[in-house]
Amino acid sequence: MRVSVVIPTFNRSGTLRQTLAGLIAQDYPDYEIIVVDDGSTDGTDDMVMREFPSVRYLRQPNRGPAAARNVGIRMSSGVIVAFTDDDCLPPSDWLTRLVDGYTRYPEAVGVGGYLETPAEMLKHNVLARYERYVTREQYKARDEEVLGGFECPAGGTCNMSYRKSVLTEVGGFDEGFRYAAGEDADLKWRIVQQGYRLLYTPVRMVHLRPYTWQAFRKQQIIHGRGAWYFEHKHGHSPGWGRIALRAIKRGMSFIPDVWRMGAALAFVKMMGGWYDCWGQWQEMGRVK
């Protein structure tokens, strides 16, 4: 069963190098790697072509990761299309374990795992600990497999795969999502609405992101933009009042969260919620 690995990238040549090194070392015998450069200006093209000549390198003007992944899907030759990001490090058996999921559960049209925070960062970085909290609590990553619909923990494109036939059937990613947020949930929603099932298997993907406040703020704002566009697309379109109410509720949850998770994590959660709401306001302004 041939697998095509598609990685969209934009100005992350440093971490992309580590991602590609991990992909080159996969123990699965039949796969290709496709990098779709979304208009990088940091020498990504030279790095990929010089250091990874076996990788298929494609380039497009900057149109966002959803559009980049669609290019990769169209150019892929695999029966399965696997996705990861340009700041992730896969284990050597990543593809083997994804394909094994399709073999054991032929009814599954998608198989994915979870995002792991580097263990060394958990000791001294509260943002890393918060990411692990979100992975375990919000996205329900666990040690046992889950076969299901939209409630299935699998789906995030940092560690996900789909049968190419179903990607073609639903039209791929919605390119209206301009940022790396919400487009994977939207794809998952459209697939399970057709009655298909997905498999979560506990194969990890290590996150190589910088755990700085600036990076956290940017990530949360982008998440808010994607979340608002997802709601807008599916008929909700929260306005200024509803977004403001969400911001107030997230502030009010601080004290209960202090008792539940400690002051440091509670503060990060509150600020992340406010940044998320700010992203929703920004996206509403862009669309309307």
PDB file of C-alpha atoms in Angstrom, residues 168-277:
ATOM      1  CA  THR A 168     -10.986  13.293  -3.728  1.00  0.00           C
ATOM      2  CA  GLU A 169     -14.635  12.513  -2.983  1.00  0.00           C
ATOM      3  CA  VAL A 170     -15.068  15.414  -0.536  1.00  0.00           C
ATOM      4  CA  GLY A 171     -12.971  17.873  -2.552  1.00  0.00           C
ATOM      5  CA  GLY A 172      -9.920  18.047  -0.292  1.00  0.00           C
ATOM      6  CA  PHE A 173      -9.296  20.930   2.090  1.00  0.00           C
ATOM      7  CA  ASP A 174     -11.400  24.096   1.964  1.00  0.00           C
ATOM      8  CA  GLU A 175      -8.991  26.799   0.776  1.00  0.00           C
ATOM      9  CA  GLY A 176     -11.140  29.468   2.406  1.00  0.00           C
ATOM     10  CA  PHE A 177      -9.209  28.619   5.580  1.00  0.00           C
ATOM     11  CA  ARG A 178      -6.167  30.862   5.112  1.00  0.00           C
ATOM     12  CA  TYR A 179      -4.323  29.810   8.253  1.00  0.00           C
ATOM     13  CA  ALA A 180      -3.160  26.565   9.860  1.00  0.00           C
ATOM     14  CA  ALA A 181      -6.265  26.210  12.025  1.00  0.00           C
ATOM     15  CA  GLY A 182      -9.739  24.815  11.491  1.00  0.00           C
ATOM     16  CA  GLU A 183      -9.112  23.414   8.015  1.00  0.00           C
ATOM     17  CA  ASP A 184      -8.356  19.948   9.392  1.00  0.00           C
ATOM     18  CA  ALA A 185     -11.479  19.931  11.589  1.00  0.00           C
ATOM     19  CA  ASP A 186     -13.576  21.037   8.615  1.00  0.00           C
ATOM     20  CA  LEU A 187     -12.194  18.235   6.442  1.00  0.00           C
ATOM     21  CA  LYS A 188     -12.837  15.714   9.208  1.00  0.00           C
ATOM     22  CA  TRP A 189     -16.406  17.006   9.642  1.00  0.00           C
ATOM     23  CA  ARG A 190     -17.209  16.703   5.947  1.00  0.00           C
ATOM     24  CA  ILE A 191     -15.790  13.181   5.805  1.00  0.00           C
ATOM     25  CA  VAL A 192     -17.710  11.837   8.810  1.00  0.00           C
ATOM     26  CA  GLN A 193     -20.902  13.496   7.517  1.00  0.00           C
ATOM     27  CA  GLN A 194     -20.673  11.035   4.626  1.00  0.00           C
ATOM     28  CA  GLY A 195     -20.918   8.196   7.135  1.00  0.00           C
ATOM     29  CA  TYR A 196     -17.230   7.299   7.165  1.00  0.00           C
ATOM     30  CA  ARG A 197     -15.252   6.254  10.233  1.00  0.00           C
ATOM     31  CA  LEU A 198     -11.817   7.257  11.479  1.00  0.00           C
ATOM     32  CA  LEU A 199      -9.272   5.450  13.632  1.00  0.00           C
ATOM     33  CA  TYR A 200      -7.162   7.011  16.362  1.00  0.00           C
ATOM     34  CA  THR A 201      -4.063   4.971  17.157  1.00  0.00           C
ATOM     35  CA  PRO A 202      -1.555   6.090  19.819  1.00  0.00           C
ATOM     36  CA  VAL A 203       1.392   6.840  17.540  1.00  0.00           C
ATOM     37  CA  ARG A 204       3.110  10.043  18.578  1.00  0.00           C
ATOM     38  CA  MET A 205       4.493  12.955  16.595  1.00  0.00           C
ATOM     39  CA  VAL A 206       6.960  15.170  18.491  1.00  0.00           C
ATOM     40  CA  HIS A 207       6.341  18.918  18.239  1.00  0.00           C
ATOM     41  CA  LEU A 208       9.436  21.039  17.474  1.00  0.00           C
ATOM     42  CA  ARG A 209       7.818  24.442  17.992  1.00  0.00           C
ATOM     43  CA  PRO A 210       9.479  27.206  20.045  1.00  0.00           C
ATOM     44  CA  TYR A 211       7.822  27.420  23.460  1.00  0.00           C
ATOM     45  CA  THR A 212       7.925  31.206  23.751  1.00  0.00           C
ATOM     46  CA  TRP A 213       5.151  33.620  24.674  1.00  0.00           C
ATOM     47  CA  GLN A 214       5.347  35.275  21.262  1.00  0.00           C
ATOM     48  CA  ALA A 215       4.865  31.933  19.498  1.00  0.00           C
ATOM     49  CA  PHE A 216       2.038  30.993  21.876  1.00  0.00           C
ATOM     50  CA  ARG A 217       0.237  34.285  21.292  1.00  0.00           C
ATOM     51  CA  LYS A 218       0.503  33.896  17.521  1.00  0.00           C
ATOM     52  CA  GLN A 219      -0.707  30.304  17.646  1.00  0.00           C
ATOM     53  CA  GLN A 220      -3.746  31.137  19.768  1.00  0.00           C
ATOM     54  CA  ILE A 221      -4.766  34.061  17.549  1.00  0.00           C
ATOM     55  CA  ILE A 222      -4.501  31.838  14.478  1.00  0.00           C
ATOM     56  CA  HIS A 223      -6.535  29.170  16.254  1.00  0.00           C
ATOM     57  CA  GLY A 224      -9.240  31.741  16.949  1.00  0.00           C
ATOM     58  CA  ARG A 225      -9.313  32.792  13.307  1.00  0.00           C
ATOM     59  CA  GLY A 226      -9.722  29.199  12.182  1.00  0.00           C
ATOM     60  CA  ALA A 227     -12.379  28.485  14.801  1.00  0.00           C
ATOM     61  CA  TRP A 228     -14.445  31.530  13.782  1.00  0.00           C
ATOM     62  CA  TYR A 229     -14.225  30.647  10.082  1.00  0.00           C
ATOM     63  CA  PHE A 230     -15.301  27.067  10.858  1.00  0.00           C
ATOM     64  CA  GLU A 231     -18.394  28.351  12.679  1.00  0.00           C
ATOM     65  CA  HIS A 232     -19.066  30.879   9.918  1.00  0.00           C
ATOM     66  CA  LYS A 233     -18.899  28.210   7.236  1.00  0.00           C
ATOM     67  CA  HIS A 234     -21.261  25.930   9.131  1.00  0.00           C
ATOM     68  CA  GLY A 235     -23.935  28.561   9.708  1.00  0.00           C
ATOM     69  CA  HIS A 236     -23.176  30.181  13.068  1.00  0.00           C
ATOM     70  CA  SER A 237     -21.044  33.309  12.413  1.00  0.00           C
ATOM     71  CA  PRO A 238     -20.664  34.591  16.009  1.00  0.00           C
ATOM     72  CA  GLY A 239     -20.788  38.386  16.153  1.00  0.00           C
ATOM     73  CA  TRP A 240     -19.038  40.928  18.350  1.00  0.00           C
ATOM     74  CA  GLY A 241     -21.384  40.348  21.285  1.00  0.00           C
ATOM     75  CA  ARG A 242     -20.989  36.589  21.379  1.00  0.00           C
ATOM     76  CA  ILE A 243     -17.209  36.811  21.056  1.00  0.00           C
ATOM     77  CA  ALA A 244     -17.079  39.373  23.890  1.00  0.00           C
ATOM     78  CA  LEU A 245     -19.192  37.057  26.053  1.00  0.00           C
ATOM     79  CA  ARG A 246     -16.769  34.219  25.353  1.00  0.00           C
ATOM     80  CA  ALA A 247     -13.856  36.430  26.431  1.00  0.00           C
ATOM     81  CA  ILE A 248     -15.663  37.308  29.676  1.00  0.00           C
ATOM     82  CA  LYS A 249     -16.419  33.643  30.411  1.00  0.00           C
ATOM     83  CA  ARG A 250     -12.802  32.677  29.844  1.00  0.00           C
ATOM     84  CA  GLY A 251     -11.704  35.327  32.309  1.00  0.00           C
ATOM     85  CA  MET A 252     -14.254  34.158  34.885  1.00  0.00           C
ATOM     86  CA  SER A 253     -12.958  30.581  34.665  1.00  0.00           C
ATOM     87  CA  PHE A 254      -9.543  31.629  36.013  1.00  0.00           C
ATOM     88  CA  ILE A 255     -10.264  31.103  39.727  1.00  0.00           C
ATOM     89  CA  PRO A 256     -11.829  27.623  39.303  1.00  0.00           C
ATOM     90  CA  ASP A 257      -8.944  26.679  37.012  1.00  0.00           C
ATOM     91  CA  VAL A 258      -6.393  27.734  39.650  1.00  0.00           C
ATOM     92  CA  TRP A 259      -7.821  25.125  42.009  1.00  0.00           C
ATOM     93  CA  ARG A 260      -7.973  22.507  39.256  1.00  0.00           C
ATOM     94  CA  MET A 261      -4.603  22.933  37.496  1.00  0.00           C
ATOM     95  CA  GLY A 262      -2.558  25.473  39.438  1.00  0.00           C
ATOM     96  CA  ALA A 263      -2.038  29.212  38.961  1.00  0.00           C
ATOM     97  CA  ALA A 264       0.551  29.043  36.175  1.00  0.00           C
ATOM     98  CA  LEU A 265      -1.453  26.784  33.854  1.00  0.00           C
ATOM     99  CA  ALA A 266      -4.669  28.642  34.689  1.00  0.00           C
ATOM    100  CA  PHE A 267      -3.066  31.947  33.679  1.00  0.00           C
ATOM    101  CA  VAL A 268      -1.807  30.505  30.384  1.00  0.00           C
ATOM    102  CA  LYS A 269      -5.256  29.052  29.682  1.00  0.00           C
ATOM    103  CA  MET A 270      -6.963  32.390  30.382  1.00  0.00           C
ATOM    104  CA  MET A 271      -4.557  34.360  28.181  1.00  0.00           C
ATOM    105  CA  GLY A 272      -4.815  31.747  25.444  1.00  0.00           C
ATOM    106  CA  GLY A 273      -8.590  32.106  25.546  1.00  0.00           C
ATOM    107  CA  TRP A 274      -8.358  35.879  25.206  1.00  0.00           C
ATOM    108  CA  TYR A 275      -5.891  35.632  22.316  1.00  0.00           C
ATOM    109  CA  ASP A 276      -8.250  33.126  20.703  1.00  0.00           C
ATOM    110  CA  CYS A 277     -11.124  35.616  20.985  1.00  0.00           C
TER     111      CYS A 277
END
